[in-house]
Coordinates of C-alpha atoms in Angstrom, one line a residue:
M181 CA 0.1 0.1 0.0
A182 CA 3.0 2.2 0.0
C183 CA 2.9 3.1 -3.6
P184 CA -0.3 5.2 -3.6
F185 CA 0.9 7.5 -0.9
L186 CA 3.7 8.7 -3.1
K187 CA 1.2 10.1 -5.5
V188 CA 0.1 12.5 -2.8
L189 CA 3.6 13.9 -2.1
L190 CA 4.4 14.0 -5.8
V191 CA 1.4 16.1 -6.5
G192 CA 2.7 18.7 -4.2
V193 CA 6.3 18.6 -5.2
S194 CA 5.5 18.6 -8.8
F195 CA 4.3 22.2 -8.5
L196 CA 7.7 23.1 -7.1
G197 CA 8.9 21.8 -10.4
C198 CA 10.6 18.6 -9.5
L199 CA 11.1 15.6 -12.0
Y200 CA 10.9 12.4 -10.2
P201 CA 11.9 9.8 -12.8
L202 CA 14.0 6.7 -12.5
V203 CA 12.8 5.9 -9.0
D204 CA 12.1 2.2 -8.2
F205 CA 8.5 2.1 -6.7
S206 CA 8.6 -1.7 -6.5
F207 CA 8.3 -3.2 -3.0
S208 CA 9.1 -6.5 -1.5
G209 CA 6.5 -8.6 0.3
E210 CA 7.9 -7.5 3.7
T211 CA 7.1 -3.8 3.2
R212 CA 4.2 -4.1 0.8
E213 CA 1.6 -3.5 3.7
Q214 CA 3.6 -0.6 5.3
K215 CA 2.7 3.0 4.5
P216 CA 5.9 5.0 4.0
N217 CA 6.8 7.9 6.1
F218 CA 7.4 11.4 4.5
V219 CA 9.9 14.1 5.7
I220 CA 10.0 17.2 3.7
I221 CA 12.7 19.9 4.6
L222 CA 12.2 23.2 3.0
A223 CA 15.0 25.8 3.1
D224 CA 14.3 29.4 3.0
D225 CA 15.9 31.7 0.3
M226 CA 18.6 29.2 -0.5
G227 CA 20.4 29.6 -3.8
W228 CA 21.0 26.8 -6.3
G229 CA 24.7 27.4 -5.8
D230 CA 24.6 27.1 -2.0
L231 CA 24.6 23.3 -2.3
G232 CA 28.1 22.0 -2.7
A233 CA 27.0 19.0 -4.9
N234 CA 25.7 21.7 -7.4
W235 CA 28.5 24.4 -7.2
A236 CA 32.1 23.4 -6.4
E237 CA 32.8 26.7 -4.9
T238 CA 30.6 25.9 -1.8
K239 CA 32.3 24.0 0.9
D240 CA 29.7 24.4 3.7
T241 CA 27.2 21.6 3.0
A242 CA 28.9 18.3 3.9
N243 CA 25.7 16.6 5.1
L244 CA 23.7 17.7 2.1
D245 CA 26.4 16.5 -0.2
K246 CA 26.5 13.1 1.5
M247 CA 22.7 13.0 1.1
A248 CA 23.1 13.8 -2.7
A249 CA 25.7 11.0 -3.0
E250 CA 23.4 8.5 -1.3
G251 CA 20.3 9.6 -3.1
M252 CA 19.1 11.5 -6.1
R253 CA 20.0 15.1 -7.0
F254 CA 17.9 17.3 -9.3
V255 CA 19.8 20.1 -11.0
D256 CA 16.9 21.4 -13.0
F257 CA 14.3 21.7 -10.1
H258 CA 12.1 24.8 -10.0
A259 CA 10.0 26.2 -7.2
A260 CA 6.4 27.1 -7.9
A261 CA 6.9 30.8 -7.1
S262 CA 9.8 33.0 -6.2
T263 CA 8.4 34.2 -2.9
C264 CA 7.7 32.4 0.3
S265 CA 3.9 32.0 0.8
P266 CA 2.9 31.1 -2.9
S267 CA 5.7 28.5 -3.0
R268 CA 4.7 26.9 0.3
A269 CA 0.9 27.0 -0.7
A270 CA 1.7 25.1 -3.9
L271 CA 3.9 22.5 -2.1
L272 CA 1.1 21.6 0.4
T273 CA -1.9 21.8 -2.1
G274 CA -0.2 20.7 -5.4
R275 CA -1.8 23.7 -7.1
L276 CA -0.2 27.0 -8.4
G277 CA -0.9 30.4 -6.7
L278 CA -3.5 31.4 -9.3
R279 CA -5.4 28.3 -8.6
N280 CA -5.0 28.0 -4.8
G281 CA -5.6 31.7 -4.1
V282 CA -2.1 32.7 -2.7
P283 CA -0.4 34.6 -5.3
H284 CA 1.4 36.9 -2.8
N285 CA 3.1 36.8 0.6
F286 CA 1.2 37.0 3.9
A287 CA 2.3 39.6 6.5
A288 CA 2.4 39.5 10.2
T289 CA -0.9 41.6 10.2
S290 CA -2.6 39.5 7.6
V291 CA -5.9 38.1 9.1
G292 CA -6.4 35.5 6.3
G293 CA -4.2 32.7 4.9
L294 CA -4.4 29.7 2.6
P295 CA -8.1 29.5 1.6
L296 CA -10.0 27.2 3.8
N297 CA -11.5 25.4 0.8
E298 CA -8.0 24.2 -0.1
T299 CA -6.9 20.7 1.0
T300 CA -3.4 20.3 2.2
L301 CA -1.2 17.3 1.9
A302 CA -1.3 17.0 5.7
E303 CA -5.1 16.8 5.7
V304 CA -5.0 14.0 3.0
L305 CA -2.4 11.9 4.9
Q306 CA -4.1 12.7 8.4
R307 CA -7.3 11.1 7.1
A308 CA -5.2 8.1 6.0
G309 CA -3.9 7.4 9.5
Y310 CA -0.8 9.4 9.4
V311 CA 0.7 11.4 12.4
T312 CA 1.5 14.8 11.0
G313 CA 3.9 17.5 12.3
L314 CA 5.2 20.8 11.2
I315 CA 8.4 22.2 12.6
G316 CA 9.4 25.7 11.6
K317 CA 8.0 28.4 9.4
W318 CA 4.4 28.2 8.3
H319 CA 3.6 31.6 6.5
L320 CA 0.1 30.6 5.2
G321 CA -2.0 32.4 7.9
H322 CA -1.8 32.1 11.8
H323 CA -5.2 33.4 12.9
G324 CA -8.2 31.2 13.7
S325 CA -8.7 28.3 11.2
Y326 CA -5.7 29.3 9.3
H327 CA -3.4 27.9 12.0
P328 CA -1.5 24.8 11.1
N329 CA -3.2 22.8 13.7
F330 CA -6.4 23.3 11.7
R331 CA -4.8 22.6 8.3
G332 CA -3.9 18.9 9.0
F333 CA -1.0 19.1 11.4
D334 CA -1.4 17.3 14.6
Y335 CA 1.7 19.0 16.0
Y336 CA 3.2 22.4 15.3
F337 CA 6.4 24.1 16.7
G338 CA 7.7 27.2 15.0
I339 CA 7.3 30.8 13.9
P340 CA 4.1 31.5 11.9
Y341 CA 5.8 33.6 9.3
S342 CA 9.2 34.9 8.3
H343 CA 11.5 35.6 11.3
D344 CA 12.2 39.1 9.9
M345 CA 8.6 40.1 10.4
G346 CA 9.0 40.8 14.1
C347 CA 11.7 42.2 16.5
T348 CA 13.9 40.2 18.8
D349 CA 16.1 40.8 21.7
T350 CA 19.0 39.3 19.7
P351 CA 18.7 40.8 16.1
G352 CA 20.9 39.1 13.6
Y353 CA 22.7 40.2 10.5
N354 CA 20.4 42.0 8.2
H355 CA 20.7 44.7 5.5
P356 CA 19.8 47.1 6.6
P357 CA 20.4 46.2 10.2
C358 CA 17.3 46.3 12.5
P359 CA 17.2 47.2 16.2
A360 CA 16.3 45.0 19.1
C361 CA 12.8 45.2 20.5
P362 CA 12.0 48.5 22.3
R363 CA 12.2 48.3 26.1
G364 CA 9.3 49.5 28.3
G365 CA 6.8 49.8 25.5
R366 CA 8.7 52.7 24.0
P367 CA 8.9 52.9 20.2
S368 CA 12.3 52.1 18.6
R369 CA 14.4 55.1 17.7
N370 CA 14.8 55.7 13.9
P371 CA 13.4 52.3 12.8
E372 CA 14.4 51.3 9.3
K373 CA 11.8 51.1 6.7
D374 CA 12.0 47.2 6.4
C375 CA 12.3 46.7 10.2
H376 CA 9.3 45.4 12.2
S377 CA 9.5 46.9 15.8
D378 CA 5.9 46.9 16.7
V379 CA 5.4 43.1 17.3
A380 CA 7.9 40.8 19.1
L381 CA 8.5 37.6 17.1
P382 CA 6.4 34.7 18.7
L383 CA 7.3 31.0 18.8
Y384 CA 4.4 28.7 18.8
E385 CA 4.0 25.2 20.1
N386 CA 0.6 24.2 18.8
L387 CA -1.9 27.0 19.8
S388 CA 0.4 28.4 22.6
I389 CA 3.1 31.1 22.4
V390 CA 6.0 29.5 24.4
E391 CA 8.6 32.3 23.7
Q392 CA 8.3 36.0 22.7
P393 CA 10.4 37.4 21.4
V394 CA 12.3 34.5 20.0
N395 CA 16.0 33.9 20.7
L396 CA 17.3 33.5 17.2
S397 CA 20.6 32.2 18.4
G398 CA 19.1 28.9 19.6
L399 CA 16.2 28.5 17.2
A400 CA 18.0 26.1 14.9
Q401 CA 18.9 23.6 17.9
K402 CA 15.3 23.8 19.1
Y403 CA 14.0 22.8 15.6
A404 CA 16.4 20.0 15.5
E405 CA 15.3 18.8 18.9
K406 CA 11.7 19.0 18.1
A407 CA 12.1 17.3 14.6
T408 CA 14.0 14.3 16.1
Q409 CA 11.6 14.0 19.1
F410 CA 8.6 13.9 16.6
I411 CA 10.3 11.1 14.4
Q412 CA 11.1 9.1 17.6
R413 CA 7.6 9.3 19.0
A414 CA 5.8 8.9 15.6
S415 CA 8.0 5.7 15.0
A416 CA 7.3 4.3 18.4
S417 CA 3.6 4.8 17.9
G418 CA 3.6 2.3 15.1
R419 CA 1.8 4.8 12.8
P420 CA 3.1 6.3 9.6
F421 CA 4.2 10.0 9.8
L422 CA 4.5 13.1 7.8
L423 CA 7.1 15.6 9.1
Y424 CA 7.4 19.0 7.3
V425 CA 10.3 21.1 8.4
G426 CA 10.3 24.8 7.3
L427 CA 13.7 26.0 8.1
A428 CA 14.5 29.6 9.0
H429 CA 17.7 29.2 7.1
M430 CA 18.9 30.9 4.8
H431 CA 16.5 33.9 5.2
V432 CA 17.7 37.0 7.0
P433 CA 18.3 37.9 9.7
L434 CA 21.3 35.4 10.2
S435 CA 22.3 34.6 13.7
R436 CA 25.1 36.7 15.2
T437 CA 26.3 33.9 17.4
L438 CA 27.7 31.9 14.5
L439 CA 31.4 32.6 13.8
S440 CA 33.4 31.3 11.0
A441 CA 37.1 30.7 10.7
E442 CA 37.1 31.6 7.1
P443 CA 38.0 35.1 6.1
G444 CA 35.9 37.3 3.7
G445 CA 32.7 39.2 3.4
R446 CA 30.6 36.0 3.2
R447 CA 31.5 34.8 6.7
P448 CA 28.0 35.2 8.4
Y449 CA 26.3 33.6 5.5
S450 CA 28.8 30.7 5.4
A451 CA 28.4 30.1 9.1
A452 CA 24.7 30.1 8.8
L453 CA 24.9 27.7 5.9
R454 CA 27.0 25.2 7.9
E455 CA 24.4 25.5 10.8
M456 CA 21.6 24.6 8.4
D457 CA 23.6 21.7 7.0
S458 CA 24.1 20.4 10.5
L459 CA 20.4 20.7 11.3
V460 CA 19.5 18.6 8.1
G461 CA 22.2 16.2 9.1
Q462 CA 20.7 15.6 12.6
I463 CA 17.2 15.1 11.1
K464 CA 18.6 12.5 8.5
D465 CA 20.6 10.7 11.0
K466 CA 17.4 10.2 13.1
V467 CA 15.6 8.9 10.2
D468 CA 18.4 6.5 9.4
L469 CA 18.3 5.3 12.9
T470 CA 14.5 4.7 13.4
A471 CA 12.9 4.3 10.0
K472 CA 15.6 4.2 7.2
N473 CA 14.0 1.7 4.9
N474 CA 10.5 3.1 5.0
T475 CA 11.0 6.9 4.9
F476 CA 11.0 9.2 1.9
L477 CA 13.2 12.3 2.7
W478 CA 12.9 15.3 0.5
F479 CA 15.1 18.5 0.6
T480 CA 14.6 21.6 -1.4
G481 CA 14.0 25.4 -1.2
D482 CA 11.1 27.7 -1.5
N483 CA 12.7 30.2 -3.8
G484 CA 16.2 31.6 -4.8
P485 CA 18.3 33.9 -2.8
W486 CA 17.3 37.4 -1.8
A487 CA 19.9 39.4 -3.9
Q488 CA 19.0 42.7 -2.2
K489 CA 20.6 41.5 0.9
C490 CA 24.0 41.7 -0.8
E491 CA 26.6 39.6 1.0
L492 CA 24.0 38.1 3.3
A493 CA 22.4 36.5 0.2
G494 CA 23.0 33.1 -1.3
S495 CA 24.6 32.0 -4.6
M496 CA 22.7 31.3 -7.8
G497 CA 25.6 29.5 -9.2
P498 CA 25.8 30.0 -12.9
F499 CA 22.3 31.5 -13.2
T500 CA 23.4 35.1 -12.6
G501 CA 21.1 36.6 -15.3
S502 CA 23.9 38.6 -16.9
W503 CA 21.4 40.5 -19.2
Q504 CA 19.1 41.4 -16.3
T505 CA 21.8 42.6 -14.1
R506 CA 23.3 44.8 -16.8
Q507 CA 19.8 46.6 -16.8
G508 CA 20.0 47.3 -13.1
G509 CA 17.8 44.4 -12.0
S510 CA 18.0 41.1 -10.1
P511 CA 17.6 37.6 -11.5
A512 CA 16.9 36.2 -8.1
K513 CA 14.1 36.1 -5.5
Q514 CA 10.9 38.0 -6.3
T515 CA 11.5 37.6 -10.1
T516 CA 10.6 35.0 -12.6
W517 CA 14.2 34.9 -13.8
E518 CA 15.8 31.5 -13.4
G519 CA 17.7 32.3 -10.1
G520 CA 14.5 33.2 -8.5
H521 CA 12.9 29.8 -8.7
R522 CA 15.7 27.3 -9.7
V523 CA 16.6 25.7 -6.3
P524 CA 18.4 22.7 -4.9
A525 CA 16.6 19.5 -4.6
L526 CA 17.5 16.1 -3.2
A527 CA 15.5 12.8 -2.8
Y528 CA 16.7 10.2 -0.3
W529 CA 15.2 6.7 0.4
P530 CA 17.6 3.8 0.6
G531 CA 16.5 0.8 -1.4
R532 CA 13.9 2.9 -3.4
V533 CA 15.7 6.0 -4.7
P534 CA 18.7 5.4 -6.9
V535 CA 22.0 6.1 -5.2
N536 CA 24.3 8.9 -6.6
V537 CA 22.0 9.7 -9.5
T538 CA 21.8 13.2 -11.1
S539 CA 18.7 14.1 -13.1
T540 CA 18.6 17.0 -15.5
A541 CA 15.0 16.6 -16.4
L542 CA 12.2 19.0 -15.5
L543 CA 8.9 17.8 -14.5
R544 CA 5.8 19.4 -16.0
P545 CA 2.8 19.9 -13.6
G546 CA 0.7 16.8 -13.7
V547 CA 3.4 14.4 -12.4
Q548 CA 0.6 12.3 -10.9
A549 CA 0.0 10.8 -14.3
H550 CA 3.4 9.2 -14.0
A551 CA 3.0 7.9 -10.5
P552 CA 1.9 4.4 -9.8
Q553 CA -1.9 4.0 -10.4
P554 CA -4.5 2.0 -8.2
T555 CA -5.7 -1.3 -9.1
L556 CA -8.9 -3.2 -8.4
Q557 CA -7.0 -5.2 -5.7
Q558 CA -5.4 -2.0 -4.2
P559 CA -7.5 1.0 -4.6
W560 CA -6.5 4.4 -3.0
P561 CA -6.9 4.3 0.7
F562 CA -7.9 8.0 0.8
S563 CA -9.9 10.4 -1.4
L564 CA -8.2 13.3 -3.1
P565 CA -9.9 16.7 -3.2
V566 CA -12.7 17.0 -5.7
F567 CA -13.2 19.9 -8.2
R568 CA -9.5 20.7 -7.9
S569 CA -7.5 20.8 -11.0
H570 CA -3.7 19.9 -11.0
R571 CA -3.3 20.3 -14.7
P572 CA -1.0 23.1 -16.2
L573 CA -2.4 26.5 -16.2
P574 CA -4.2 27.9 -19.2
R575 CA -3.3 31.2 -20.6
C576 CA -5.0 33.8 -18.6
N577 CA -5.2 37.6 -18.3
V578 CA -2.5 39.3 -16.3
R579 CA -3.8 40.8 -13.0
A580 CA -1.7 43.8 -12.0
S581 CA -3.8 45.2 -9.2
R582 CA -4.6 44.1 -5.8
K583 CA -8.2 45.2 -6.2
Q584 CA -9.1 42.5 -8.8
P585 CA -10.8 39.3 -7.7
P586 CA -9.0 36.0 -7.2
F587 CA -8.3 34.0 -10.3
R588 CA -11.0 31.5 -11.5
P589 CA -10.4 29.3 -14.5
R590 CA -12.2 30.2 -17.6
H591 CA -14.4 28.1 -19.8
P592 CA -12.2 26.7 -22.4
S593 CA -14.1 28.5 -25.2
K594 CA -13.3 31.9 -23.4
R595 CA -9.7 31.6 -22.9
P596 CA -7.4 34.0 -24.5
S597 CA -5.9 33.0 -27.9
A598 CA -2.3 31.9 -28.3
T599 CA -1.5 35.1 -30.1
D600 CA -2.1 37.4 -27.1
T601 CA 1.0 39.2 -25.9
C602 CA 2.3 39.4 -22.4
P603 CA 3.1 42.8 -21.0
E604 CA 6.2 43.6 -19.0
I605 CA 7.0 46.1 -16.3
Q606 CA 10.2 48.2 -16.6
A607 CA 13.1 47.5 -14.2
S608 CA 13.6 49.7 -11.3
P609 CA 16.9 51.7 -11.1
P610 CA 19.9 50.1 -9.2
Q611 CA 20.3 51.0 -5.5
P612 CA 23.6 51.0 -3.8
C613 CA 24.3 49.0 -0.7
S614 CA 24.8 50.9 2.5
S615 CA 26.6 48.2 4.6
P616 CA 29.8 47.9 6.5
H617 CA 31.0 45.2 4.2
P618 CA 32.6 45.8 0.7
P619 CA 30.0 47.8 -1.3
R620 CA 28.5 46.5 -4.4
D621 CA 25.3 47.3 -6.3
C622 CA 22.1 45.8 -4.8
P623 CA 20.1 44.5 -7.6
V624 CA 16.4 45.4 -7.7
P625 CA 13.9 42.9 -8.9
T626 CA 12.4 43.4 -12.4
R627 CA 8.6 42.6 -12.3
R628 CA 8.2 40.6 -15.4
F629 CA 5.0 38.7 -15.9
C630 CA 6.1 36.2 -18.5
W631 CA 7.7 33.0 -17.7
Q632 CA 8.8 30.6 -20.5
F633 CA 7.9 27.2 -19.0
L634 CA 8.0 24.1 -21.2
G635 CA 7.2 26.0 -24.3
Q636 CA 4.1 27.7 -22.9
K637 CA 4.1 31.3 -21.5
H638 CA 2.2 31.0 -18.1
R639 CA 1.5 34.5 -16.7
Y640 CA 2.1 35.0 -13.1
A641 CA 0.6 38.0 -11.5
R642 CA 2.7 38.8 -8.5
F643 CA 1.8 41.5 -5.9
L644 CA 5.1 42.6 -4.1

């Protein structure tokens, strides 16, 4: 019964752009009746070139490189969006932002979230008897019914949005630097435009706030401890489990307590990258110890690096967008250039996923067509959401205003013709970095609404 459950996960990761060919989905008689466990680790703002297996200049990802050697590495893997919330919504629903109603990021002040009529991967597996847990960043709504505990997760421990959306007593490296939380209820002096000093960053365990403001210097270790505890308890219960880990790395602010022996302007980022690699290594070691032969482990990123953070941003490897950068723009996060959505991706499952295999293929949406299909003897043990399309998006009108209603698929006879043109928005002028590190130009995203994807121009209306 293990094969059908892979379909659910693949529906989600397909809209992050992964191709999952060459995987051996055959099962022996000993494991045929077992439901596989799923561990999904999602890095934040990690560049394609931040993985040493992808880019030889990176030397800080020993555990991830080992995982690549023991599993499968995808070098042409693309996230579903180049910003946080849309990418995460697509991962959990298997549907792009224009379908699932999340085309933009949610803020700390947002009262909504992932539409309640959308079904998450956690909800599907929960109904099938899985223990489900979320450790880390959620960023799909945190009020009322949008909270993770009401979206299919039995256990939640983490920050409800990006950790730069609130103040802390130990602010990390950021550009521009942000002050600590104000004392005695007094407003912060001269707060930066992009700094949030009105709300202290909360850390949730299920529905309760257990720490506020969060101590960022110890957050990674807390995530590692909670993730390994969840795996241990779920394995001891005898039930299959889904663990979704939304890392804070490599999003700014980066912890100031991490020091590196390496000289150079990228020292804080390299130290944070090594901390993230260690965290992933701890989770993988726990999986190997408790349920190695029956756990599918997937690692990837939500979008490319945040180039506007200069030396505190990751590497896009060779996908630097020379034409775009010459125009004063950025080819990274918040854009539909390749560096904005092409991210590292690794699959690991001993005995099921081929060892030390590199795939250059790109999966189109609709990967479920290639997944194992049910038979009369083994029907699906769960029901997928009805009236939800997971097919490639049709050509649709570009929406360039927040005031326009959410996207609804048109009747086939009313779709725009293939000869329609796709408008563009001119790039913003470059802005210099004002940082104590060696100065260089901070690229500014160019808002382009055309993305060449498998020979079809799918229009993405993004509201930044």
